[in-house]
Coordinates of C-alpha atoms in Angstrom, one line a residue:
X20 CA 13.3 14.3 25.7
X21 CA 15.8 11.3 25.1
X22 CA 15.6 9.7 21.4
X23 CA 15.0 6.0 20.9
X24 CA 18.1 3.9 20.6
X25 CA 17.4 2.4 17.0
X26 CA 16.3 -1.1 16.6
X27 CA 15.0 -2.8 13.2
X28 CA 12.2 -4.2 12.1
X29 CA 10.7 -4.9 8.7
X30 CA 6.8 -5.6 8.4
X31 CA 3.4 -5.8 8.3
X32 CA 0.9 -3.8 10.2
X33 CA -2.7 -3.8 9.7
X34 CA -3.8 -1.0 10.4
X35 CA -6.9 -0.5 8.7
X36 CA -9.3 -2.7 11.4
X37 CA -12.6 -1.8 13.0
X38 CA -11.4 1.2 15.2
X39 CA -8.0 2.1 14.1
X40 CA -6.9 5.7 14.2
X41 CA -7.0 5.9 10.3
X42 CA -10.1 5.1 9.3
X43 CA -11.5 8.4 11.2
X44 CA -9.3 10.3 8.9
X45 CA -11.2 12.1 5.9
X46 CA -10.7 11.4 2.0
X47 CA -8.5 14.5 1.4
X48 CA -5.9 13.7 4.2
X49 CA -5.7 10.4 3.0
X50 CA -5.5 10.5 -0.9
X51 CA -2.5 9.1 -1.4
X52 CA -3.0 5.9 0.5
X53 CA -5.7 5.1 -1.8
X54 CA -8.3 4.3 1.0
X55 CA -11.7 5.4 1.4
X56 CA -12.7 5.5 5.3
X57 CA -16.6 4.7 4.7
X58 CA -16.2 1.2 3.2
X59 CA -12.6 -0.3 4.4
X60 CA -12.1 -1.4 7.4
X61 CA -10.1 -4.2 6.9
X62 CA -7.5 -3.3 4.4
X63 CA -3.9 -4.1 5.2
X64 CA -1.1 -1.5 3.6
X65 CA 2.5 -2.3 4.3
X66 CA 3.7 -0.2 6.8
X67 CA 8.1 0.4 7.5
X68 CA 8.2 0.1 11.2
X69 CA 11.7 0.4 11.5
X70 CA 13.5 2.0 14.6
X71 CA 10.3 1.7 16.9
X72 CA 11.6 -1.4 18.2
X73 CA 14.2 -1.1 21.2
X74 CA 16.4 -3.7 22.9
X75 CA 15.4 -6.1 25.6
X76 CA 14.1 -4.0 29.1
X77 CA 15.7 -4.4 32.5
X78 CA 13.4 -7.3 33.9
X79 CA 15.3 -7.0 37.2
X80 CA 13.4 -3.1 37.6
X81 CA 10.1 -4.2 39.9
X82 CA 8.1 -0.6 40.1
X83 CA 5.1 -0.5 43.3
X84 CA 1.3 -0.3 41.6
X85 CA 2.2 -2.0 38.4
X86 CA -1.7 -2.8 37.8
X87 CA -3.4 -5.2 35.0
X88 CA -3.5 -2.1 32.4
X89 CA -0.2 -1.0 33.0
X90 CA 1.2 -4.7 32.4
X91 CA -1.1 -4.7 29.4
X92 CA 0.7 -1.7 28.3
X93 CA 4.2 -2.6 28.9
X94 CA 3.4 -5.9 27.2
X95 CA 2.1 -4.4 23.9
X96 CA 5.5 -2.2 24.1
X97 CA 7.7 -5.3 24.8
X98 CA 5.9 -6.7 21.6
X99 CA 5.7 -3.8 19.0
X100 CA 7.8 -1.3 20.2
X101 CA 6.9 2.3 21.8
X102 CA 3.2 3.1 21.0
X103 CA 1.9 6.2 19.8
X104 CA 0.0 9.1 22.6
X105 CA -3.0 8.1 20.5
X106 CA -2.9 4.4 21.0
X107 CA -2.3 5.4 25.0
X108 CA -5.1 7.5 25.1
X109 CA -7.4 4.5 23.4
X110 CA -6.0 2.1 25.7
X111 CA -6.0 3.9 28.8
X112 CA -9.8 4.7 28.4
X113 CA -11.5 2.4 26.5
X114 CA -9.7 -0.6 26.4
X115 CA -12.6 -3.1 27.2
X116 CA -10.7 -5.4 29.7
X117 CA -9.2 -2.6 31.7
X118 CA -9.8 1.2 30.2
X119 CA -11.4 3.7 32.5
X120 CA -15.2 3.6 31.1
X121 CA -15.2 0.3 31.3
X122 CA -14.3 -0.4 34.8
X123 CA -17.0 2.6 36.3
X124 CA -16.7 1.7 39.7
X125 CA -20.5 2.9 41.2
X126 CA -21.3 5.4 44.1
X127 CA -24.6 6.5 45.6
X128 CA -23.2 9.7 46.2
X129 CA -22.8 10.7 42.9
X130 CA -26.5 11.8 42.4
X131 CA -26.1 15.7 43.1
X132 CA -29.0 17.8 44.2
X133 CA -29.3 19.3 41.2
X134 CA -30.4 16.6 39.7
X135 CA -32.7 15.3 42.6
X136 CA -35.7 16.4 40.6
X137 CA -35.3 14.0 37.3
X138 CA -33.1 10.9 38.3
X139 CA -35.2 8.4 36.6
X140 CA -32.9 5.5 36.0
X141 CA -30.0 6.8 37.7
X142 CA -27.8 3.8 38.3
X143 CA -24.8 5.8 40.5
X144 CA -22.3 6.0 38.0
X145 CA -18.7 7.3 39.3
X146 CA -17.2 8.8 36.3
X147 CA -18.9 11.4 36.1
X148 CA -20.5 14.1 38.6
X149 CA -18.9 15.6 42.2
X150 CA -17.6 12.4 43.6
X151 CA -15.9 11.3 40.4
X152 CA -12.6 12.7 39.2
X153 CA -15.1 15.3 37.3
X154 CA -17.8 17.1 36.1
X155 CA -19.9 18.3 33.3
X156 CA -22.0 21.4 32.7
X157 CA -25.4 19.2 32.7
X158 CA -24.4 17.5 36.3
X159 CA -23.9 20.7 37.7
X160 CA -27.5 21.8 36.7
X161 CA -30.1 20.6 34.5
X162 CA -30.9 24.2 33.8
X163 CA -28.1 23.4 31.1
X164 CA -29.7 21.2 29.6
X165 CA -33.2 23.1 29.7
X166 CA -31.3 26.2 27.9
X167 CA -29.9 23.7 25.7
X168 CA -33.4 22.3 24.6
X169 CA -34.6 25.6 24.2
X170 CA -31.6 25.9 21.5
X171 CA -33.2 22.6 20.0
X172 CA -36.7 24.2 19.7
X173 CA -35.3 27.7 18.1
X174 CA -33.2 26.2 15.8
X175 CA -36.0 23.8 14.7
X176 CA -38.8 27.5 14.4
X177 CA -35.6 29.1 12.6
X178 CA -35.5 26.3 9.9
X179 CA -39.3 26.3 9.0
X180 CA -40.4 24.2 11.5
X181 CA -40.3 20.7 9.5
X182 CA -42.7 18.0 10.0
X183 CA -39.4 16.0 10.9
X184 CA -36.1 16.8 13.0
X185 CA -33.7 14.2 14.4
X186 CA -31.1 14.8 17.2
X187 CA -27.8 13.5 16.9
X188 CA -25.8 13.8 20.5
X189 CA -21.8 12.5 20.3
X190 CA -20.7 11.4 23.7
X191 CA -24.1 11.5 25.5
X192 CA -21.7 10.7 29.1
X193 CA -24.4 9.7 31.4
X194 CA -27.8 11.0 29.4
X195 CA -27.9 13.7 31.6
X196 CA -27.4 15.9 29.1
X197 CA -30.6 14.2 26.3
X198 CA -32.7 13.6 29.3
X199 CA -32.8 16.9 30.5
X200 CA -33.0 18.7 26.9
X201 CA -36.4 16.3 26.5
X202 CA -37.5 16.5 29.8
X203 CA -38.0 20.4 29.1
X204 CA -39.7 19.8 26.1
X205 CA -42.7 17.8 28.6
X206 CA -42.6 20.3 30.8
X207 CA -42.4 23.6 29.3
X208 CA -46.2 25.3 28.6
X209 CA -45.1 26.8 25.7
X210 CA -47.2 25.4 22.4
X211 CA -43.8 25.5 20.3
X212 CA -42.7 23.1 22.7
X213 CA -45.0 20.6 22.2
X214 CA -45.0 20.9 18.2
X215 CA -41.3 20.4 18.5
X216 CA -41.9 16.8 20.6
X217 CA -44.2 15.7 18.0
X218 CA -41.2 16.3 15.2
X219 CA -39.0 14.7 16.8
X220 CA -39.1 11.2 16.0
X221 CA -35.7 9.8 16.4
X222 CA -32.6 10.3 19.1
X223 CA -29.6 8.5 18.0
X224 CA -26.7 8.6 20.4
X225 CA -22.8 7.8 19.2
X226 CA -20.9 6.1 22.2
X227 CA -18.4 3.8 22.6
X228 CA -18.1 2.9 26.3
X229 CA -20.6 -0.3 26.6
X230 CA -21.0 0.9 30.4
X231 CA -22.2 4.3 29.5
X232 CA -24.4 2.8 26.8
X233 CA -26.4 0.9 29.8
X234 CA -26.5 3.7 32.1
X235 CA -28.2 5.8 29.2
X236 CA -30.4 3.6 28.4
X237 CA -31.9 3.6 31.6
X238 CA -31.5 7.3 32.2
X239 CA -33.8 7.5 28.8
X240 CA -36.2 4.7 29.3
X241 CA -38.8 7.1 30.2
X242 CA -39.4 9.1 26.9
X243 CA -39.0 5.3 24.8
X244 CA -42.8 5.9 24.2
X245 CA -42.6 8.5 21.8
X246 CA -38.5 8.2 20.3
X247 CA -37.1 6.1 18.9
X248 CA -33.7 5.5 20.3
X249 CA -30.7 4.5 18.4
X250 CA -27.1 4.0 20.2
X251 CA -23.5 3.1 17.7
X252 CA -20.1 3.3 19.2
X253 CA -18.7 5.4 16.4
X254 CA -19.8 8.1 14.0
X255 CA -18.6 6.0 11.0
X256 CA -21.5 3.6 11.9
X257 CA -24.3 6.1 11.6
X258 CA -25.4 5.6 8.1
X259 CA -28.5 8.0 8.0
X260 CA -26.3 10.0 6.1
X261 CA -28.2 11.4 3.0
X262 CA -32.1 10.8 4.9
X263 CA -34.6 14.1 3.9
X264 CA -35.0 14.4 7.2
X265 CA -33.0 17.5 8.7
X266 CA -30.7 16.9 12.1
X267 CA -29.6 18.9 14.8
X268 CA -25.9 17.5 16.3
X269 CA -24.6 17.9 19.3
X270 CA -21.0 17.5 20.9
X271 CA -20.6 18.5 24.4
X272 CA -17.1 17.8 26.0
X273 CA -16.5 15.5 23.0
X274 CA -14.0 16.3 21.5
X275 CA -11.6 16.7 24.5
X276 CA -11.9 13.0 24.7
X277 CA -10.7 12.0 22.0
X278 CA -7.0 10.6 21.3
X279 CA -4.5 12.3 19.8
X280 CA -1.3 12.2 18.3
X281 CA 1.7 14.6 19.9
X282 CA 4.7 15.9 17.8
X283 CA 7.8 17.6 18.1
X284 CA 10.1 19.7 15.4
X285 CA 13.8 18.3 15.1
X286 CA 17.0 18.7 13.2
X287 CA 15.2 16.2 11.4
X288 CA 12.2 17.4 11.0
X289 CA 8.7 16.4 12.5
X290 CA 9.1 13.2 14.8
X291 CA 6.3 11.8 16.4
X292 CA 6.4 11.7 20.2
X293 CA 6.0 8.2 21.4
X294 CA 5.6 6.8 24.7
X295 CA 7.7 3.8 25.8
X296 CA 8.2 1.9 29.5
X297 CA 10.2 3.7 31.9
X298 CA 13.4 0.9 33.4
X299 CA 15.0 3.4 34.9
X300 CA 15.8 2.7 39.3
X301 CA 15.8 6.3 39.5
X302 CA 12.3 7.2 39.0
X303 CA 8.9 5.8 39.8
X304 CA 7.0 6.1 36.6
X305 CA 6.2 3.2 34.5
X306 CA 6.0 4.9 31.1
X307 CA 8.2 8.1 29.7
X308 CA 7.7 10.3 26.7
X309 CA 10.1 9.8 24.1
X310 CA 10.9 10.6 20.4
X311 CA 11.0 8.5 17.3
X312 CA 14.1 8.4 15.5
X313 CA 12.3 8.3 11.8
X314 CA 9.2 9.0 10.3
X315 CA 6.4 6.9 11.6
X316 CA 2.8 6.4 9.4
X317 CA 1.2 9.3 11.6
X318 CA 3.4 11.9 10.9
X319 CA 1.4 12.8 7.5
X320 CA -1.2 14.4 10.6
X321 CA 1.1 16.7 11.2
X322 CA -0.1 19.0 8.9
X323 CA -3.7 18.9 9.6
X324 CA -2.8 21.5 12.6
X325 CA -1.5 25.3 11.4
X326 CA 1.5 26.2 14.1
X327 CA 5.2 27.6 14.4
X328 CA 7.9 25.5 12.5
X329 CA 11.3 25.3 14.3
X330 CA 13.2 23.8 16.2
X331 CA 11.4 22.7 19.4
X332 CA 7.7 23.7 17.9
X333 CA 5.0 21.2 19.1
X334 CA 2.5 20.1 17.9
X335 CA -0.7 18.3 19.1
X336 CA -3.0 16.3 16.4
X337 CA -6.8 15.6 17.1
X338 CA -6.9 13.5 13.6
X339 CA -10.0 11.8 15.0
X340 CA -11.6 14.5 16.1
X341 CA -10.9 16.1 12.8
X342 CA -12.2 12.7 10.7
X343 CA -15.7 13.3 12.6
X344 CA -15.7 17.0 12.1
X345 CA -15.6 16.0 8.1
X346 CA -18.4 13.4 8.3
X347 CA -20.3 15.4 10.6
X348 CA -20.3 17.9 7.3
X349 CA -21.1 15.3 4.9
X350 CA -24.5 15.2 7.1
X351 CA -25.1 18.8 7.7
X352 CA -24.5 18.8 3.5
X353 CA -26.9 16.5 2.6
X354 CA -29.5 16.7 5.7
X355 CA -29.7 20.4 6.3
X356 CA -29.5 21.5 10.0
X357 CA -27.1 22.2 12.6
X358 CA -24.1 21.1 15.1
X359 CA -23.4 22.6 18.4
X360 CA -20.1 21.8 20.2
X361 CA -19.3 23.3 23.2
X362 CA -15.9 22.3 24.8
X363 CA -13.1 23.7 26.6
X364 CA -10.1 25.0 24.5
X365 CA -9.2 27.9 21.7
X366 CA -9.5 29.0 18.1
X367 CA -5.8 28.2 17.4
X368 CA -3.2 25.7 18.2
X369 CA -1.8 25.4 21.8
X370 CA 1.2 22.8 22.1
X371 CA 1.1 19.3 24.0
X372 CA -2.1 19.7 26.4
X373 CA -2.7 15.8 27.1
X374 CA -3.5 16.2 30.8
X375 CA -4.8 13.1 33.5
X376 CA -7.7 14.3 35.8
X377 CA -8.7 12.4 39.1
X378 CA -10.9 13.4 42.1
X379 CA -11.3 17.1 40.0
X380 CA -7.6 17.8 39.7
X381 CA -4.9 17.2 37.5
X382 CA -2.1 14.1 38.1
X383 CA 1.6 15.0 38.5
X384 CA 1.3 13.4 34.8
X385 CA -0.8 12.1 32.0
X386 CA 1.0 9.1 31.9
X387 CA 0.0 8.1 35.5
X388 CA -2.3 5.4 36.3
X389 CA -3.5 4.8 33.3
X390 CA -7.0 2.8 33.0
X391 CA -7.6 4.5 36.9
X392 CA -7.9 8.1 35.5
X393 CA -9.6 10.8 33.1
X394 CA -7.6 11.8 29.9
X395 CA -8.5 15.0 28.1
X396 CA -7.0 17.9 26.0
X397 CA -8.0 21.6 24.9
X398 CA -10.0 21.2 21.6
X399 CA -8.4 23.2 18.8
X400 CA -11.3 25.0 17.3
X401 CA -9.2 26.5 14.3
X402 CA -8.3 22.8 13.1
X403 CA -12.4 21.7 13.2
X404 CA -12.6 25.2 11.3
X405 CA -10.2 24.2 8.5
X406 CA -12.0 21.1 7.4
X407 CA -15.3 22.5 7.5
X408 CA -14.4 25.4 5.2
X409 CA -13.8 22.7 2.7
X410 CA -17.3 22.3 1.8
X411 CA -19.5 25.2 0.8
X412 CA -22.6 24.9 2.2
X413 CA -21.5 25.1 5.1
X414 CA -21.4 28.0 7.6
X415 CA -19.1 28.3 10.8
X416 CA -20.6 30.7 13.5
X417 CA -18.3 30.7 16.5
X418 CA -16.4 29.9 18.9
X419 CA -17.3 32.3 21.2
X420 CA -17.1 31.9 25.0
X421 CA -19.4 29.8 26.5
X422 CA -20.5 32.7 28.8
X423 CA -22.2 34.9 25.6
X424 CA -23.7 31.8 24.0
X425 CA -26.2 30.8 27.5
X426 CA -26.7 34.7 28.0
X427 CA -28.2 34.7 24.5
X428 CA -30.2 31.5 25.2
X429 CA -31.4 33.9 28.4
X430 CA -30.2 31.9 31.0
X431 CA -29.5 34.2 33.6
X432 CA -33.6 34.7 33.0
X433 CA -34.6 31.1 33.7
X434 CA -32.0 31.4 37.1
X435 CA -33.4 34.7 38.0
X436 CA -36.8 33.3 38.3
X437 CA -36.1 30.1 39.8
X438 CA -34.4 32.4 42.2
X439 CA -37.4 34.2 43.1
X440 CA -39.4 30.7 44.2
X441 CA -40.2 31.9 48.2
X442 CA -39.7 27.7 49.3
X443 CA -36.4 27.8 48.4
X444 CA -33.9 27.1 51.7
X445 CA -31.0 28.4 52.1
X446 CA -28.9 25.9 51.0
X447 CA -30.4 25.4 47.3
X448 CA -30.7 29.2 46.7
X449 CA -26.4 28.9 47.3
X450 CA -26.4 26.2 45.0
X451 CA -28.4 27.9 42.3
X452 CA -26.2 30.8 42.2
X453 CA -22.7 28.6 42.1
X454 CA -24.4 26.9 39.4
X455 CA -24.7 29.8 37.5
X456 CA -21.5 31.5 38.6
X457 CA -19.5 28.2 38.2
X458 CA -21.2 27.7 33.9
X459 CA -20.9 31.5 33.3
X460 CA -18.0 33.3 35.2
X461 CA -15.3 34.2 32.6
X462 CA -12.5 32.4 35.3
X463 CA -14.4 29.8 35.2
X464 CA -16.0 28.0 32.6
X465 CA -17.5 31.1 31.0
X466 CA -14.3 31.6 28.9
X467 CA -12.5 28.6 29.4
X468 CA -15.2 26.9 27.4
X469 CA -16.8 27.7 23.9
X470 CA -19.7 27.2 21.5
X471 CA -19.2 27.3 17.8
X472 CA -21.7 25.8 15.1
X473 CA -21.8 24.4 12.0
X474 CA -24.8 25.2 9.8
X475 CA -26.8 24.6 6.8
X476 CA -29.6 26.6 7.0
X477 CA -32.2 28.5 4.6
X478 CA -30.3 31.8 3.4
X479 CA -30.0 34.6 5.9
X480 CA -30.4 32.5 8.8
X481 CA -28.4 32.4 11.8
X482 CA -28.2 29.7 14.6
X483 CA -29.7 30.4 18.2
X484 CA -27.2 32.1 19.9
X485 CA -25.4 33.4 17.7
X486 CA -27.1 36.4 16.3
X487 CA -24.2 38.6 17.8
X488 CA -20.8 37.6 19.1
X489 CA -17.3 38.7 19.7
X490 CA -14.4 36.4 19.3
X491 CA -12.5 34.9 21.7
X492 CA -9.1 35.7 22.3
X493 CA -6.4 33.5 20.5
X494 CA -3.9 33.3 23.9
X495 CA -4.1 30.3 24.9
X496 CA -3.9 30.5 28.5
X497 CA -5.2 34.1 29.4
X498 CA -6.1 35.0 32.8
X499 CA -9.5 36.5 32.2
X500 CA -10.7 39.5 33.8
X501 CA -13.8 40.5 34.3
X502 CA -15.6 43.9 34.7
X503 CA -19.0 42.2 35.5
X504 CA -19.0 38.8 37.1
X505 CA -21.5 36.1 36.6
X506 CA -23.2 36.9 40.1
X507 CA -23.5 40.9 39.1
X508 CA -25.2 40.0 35.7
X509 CA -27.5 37.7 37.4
X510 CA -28.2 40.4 40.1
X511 CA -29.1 42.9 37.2
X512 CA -31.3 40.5 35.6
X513 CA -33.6 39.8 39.3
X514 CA -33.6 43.8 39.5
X515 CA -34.8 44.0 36.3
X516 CA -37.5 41.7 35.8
X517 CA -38.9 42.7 39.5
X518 CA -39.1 46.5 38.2
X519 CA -40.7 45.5 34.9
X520 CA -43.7 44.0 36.9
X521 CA -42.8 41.0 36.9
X522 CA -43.1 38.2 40.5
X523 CA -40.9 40.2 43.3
X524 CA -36.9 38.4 44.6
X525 CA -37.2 37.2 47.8
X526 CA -35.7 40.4 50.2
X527 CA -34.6 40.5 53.5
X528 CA -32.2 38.2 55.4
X529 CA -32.7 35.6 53.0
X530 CA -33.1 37.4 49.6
X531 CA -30.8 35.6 47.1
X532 CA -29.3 38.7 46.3
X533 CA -28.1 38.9 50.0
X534 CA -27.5 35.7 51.4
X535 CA -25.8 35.2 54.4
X536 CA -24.0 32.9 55.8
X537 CA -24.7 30.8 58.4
X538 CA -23.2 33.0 61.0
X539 CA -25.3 36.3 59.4
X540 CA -22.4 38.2 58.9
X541 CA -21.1 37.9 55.2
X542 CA -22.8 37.9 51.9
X543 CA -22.3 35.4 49.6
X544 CA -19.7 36.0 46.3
X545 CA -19.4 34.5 43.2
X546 CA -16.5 33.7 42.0
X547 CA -16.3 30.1 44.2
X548 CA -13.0 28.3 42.2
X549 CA -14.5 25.0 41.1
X550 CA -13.6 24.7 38.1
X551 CA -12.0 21.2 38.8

């Protein structure tokens, strides 16, 4: 990467207002600034900007698909100098004129099959789901979310069953996810079940994308009755804080989403990497990656993240991610319960994983089309881990691969008997079993995703699904082999439960366990590679 040619500037920056990257930054990290991140928001500390201003741009350099965001972008460069991967990342997704969950374009095809049963309120939305640019474990099935409920329910029995429980869900996407997890608890004819519904008197749900926040709503109208429902678009807003009321969080592909700040090791030093408008004839990009020449107010993150220190060593910050993982411990502390997150990444640093996604694949770039694509990194699990060993009541179970966690919530059970359901066609027992191949094979999101939870529970407990667990390996990008597939485990389970007495699998030409195609002649595999 090219340094910045040094300009000067002397100023002023506020950077202390409503949702600046700073004020999602905990206590500890930020002692020195003299800030507290719960009660300022409006505070203005001087701030040397020099060097991130360059000289005039080549006006005479017209690039093809300049768009509104991308002029807004270039603009706020032209004005300030080259902005941080962070501020990119903010403005490229939820910038409210132009960022990509604010301009959700709508598609009836959207609405999968899986989800045919329990679309009350669906309102098309096209970020999310098969024809979007991608999609989440609960769109693929809502047996997801069902297993996910059933986590609710345990973890609720394991902690004395109290007359109150709240959920807490960061980054609710579409609903899918909450509507599913209560959904179960109306149909399930287990009395626990029901006991658990009459608990639960209040849903709150953290999200900042005003169009998400609609489609929710509708997607949850239909259990308003009985919850009450809560929405903020940020963590810092929830101020339930120290209620008597124990909670139960959860953070599903959360933390992928949120910004970041990117770092590289120099001759002198750490230096932020930047990102600045690309002039050049030579190329058709817009924007370029490029190095600061001098410390910049973010490079005190640097050390939130453990990694190699030499020359070339980089280094990728979730600061935000961290700030929430902190207050979502202040809660835990004073509440009692538990968090869940599940997302894709590893238990240890991994370098610069920024990465655009569009139509289930990844761009040439993360820097292209901003606003018109999906932004997301691999969540470092060992950085969440170092903040939450600060505070002593707190227990860390995890990560573990996403694979162990659902077999330990007995999924494979709940597919093996929906499996065994003689009106199935053809064409949904197919989709049943790439459901489950596609949330539990290890190449696919079995191991590239994981579960970890933070806990404060009564002495000696563990959280649901994690009673036993191995830990994952720390290489980042491991090509995971598998002795027993997804489809073999799921095959064992069928056999079992139909020699323990329990209903027969369908056999013969159609049995799940040997489905052919639609010339007859193969059987169908697992292993389909949909991960994108």
């Amino acid at each position: 990467m090219k340094c910045l040619k040094q300009g000067y500037l002397l100023g002023k920056k506020k950077i202390f207002h409503n949702n600046n990257y700073l004020n999602l930054v905990g206590n500890n990290n930020l002692r020195h600034f003299n800030v507290n991140i719960y009660t300022c928001e409006e505070q203005v500390v001087s701030v040397d900007t020099s060097g991130l201003v360059l000289e005039s741009y080549a006006e005479d350099v017209v690039k093809e698909n300049e768009t509104a965001m991308i002029k807004h972008l270039k603009n706020k460069i032209k004005g300030a100098g080259p902005i941080s991967v962070s501020t990119f990342i903010q403005e490229s997704l939820l910038n409210p004129a132009y960022g990509y969950y604010y301009t959700a374009k709508y598609d009836s095809s959207s609405n999968n099959q899986q989800q045919s049963d329990n679309n009350s309120g669906e309102t098309n939305q096209r970020v999310i789901g098969r024809e979007g640019d991608f999609v989440t474990s609960p769109e693929i099935t809502s047996v997801f979310g069902e297993v996910l409920g059933v986590w609710c329910v345990d973890m609720w029995d394991r902690m004395g069953r109290p007359s109150e429980i709240e959920i807490l869900e960061l980054g609710p996407g579409k609903g899918t996810l909450m509507h599913d997890i209560l959904d179960s608890l109306n149909h399930s004819k287990y009395p626990i079940f029901s006991s658990f519904k009459k608990a639960l008197k209040k849903v709150h749900l953290i999200e900042a994308s005003e169009t998400l926040k609609e489609v929710q709503k509708v997607k949850l109208d239909k259990f308003k009755e009985n919850i009450e429902f809560k929405w903020d678009d940020r963590l810092e807003k929830y101020t339930s804080i120290e209620s008597h009321i124990p909670i139960l969080i959860i953070a599903h592909e959360f933390f992928d989403a949120l910004p970041v700040y990117q770092f590289q090791y120099t001759e002198r030093g750490w230096v932020e990497v930047l990102i600045d408008i690309d002039d050049s004839k030579e190329t058709k990009n817009h924007f370029k990656f490029v190095l600061s020449p001098g410390p910049t107010m973010a490079t005190a993150f640097v050390h939130l993240t453990e990694g190699p220190k030499e020359i070339g060593a980089k280094r990728e910050v979730n600061a935000m991610g961290i700030g929430y993982t902190e207050r979502i411990c202040e809660i835990l502390k004073n509440r009692g319960g538990s968090a869940l997150i599940i997302d894709y990444g590893n238990d240890c640093p991994m370098g610069f994983t920024l990465q655009g996604i569009e139509g289930h694949k990844f761009t040439d770039s993360p820097l292209d089309k901003p606003g018109e694509v999906d932004l997301s990194t691999f969540v470092d699990f060992s950085s969440l881990k170092t903040v939450a060993k600060k505070f002593t009541n707190i227990k860390i179970h995890g990560p573990q691969y996403q694979s162990d966690f659902l077999h330990q919530l007995s999924m494979d059970t709940r597919f093996a008997k929906l499996l065994q359901n003689p009106k199935l066609s053809d064409e949904q027992i197919e989709n049943l079993i790439g459901a489950y191949e596609r949330l539990t094979n290890p190449k696919e999101m079995g191991h590239h995703y994981k579960a970890m939870v933070l806990s404060n529970l009564p002495y000696g407990v563990n959280p649901t699904g994690f009673d036993s667990y191995s830990e994952p390996s720390k290489e980042a990008f491991k090509e995971f082999e598998s002795k027993e597939s997804g489809l073999e485990k799921l095959t064992t389970t069928m056999n079992d439960s139909t020699t323990s007495g329990s209903s027969p699998s369908k056999l013969g030409p159609t049995s799940p366990l040997k489905k052919q195609d639609k010339k007859g002649k193969k059987e169908l595999k697992g292993n389909a590679s949909i991960f994108l």
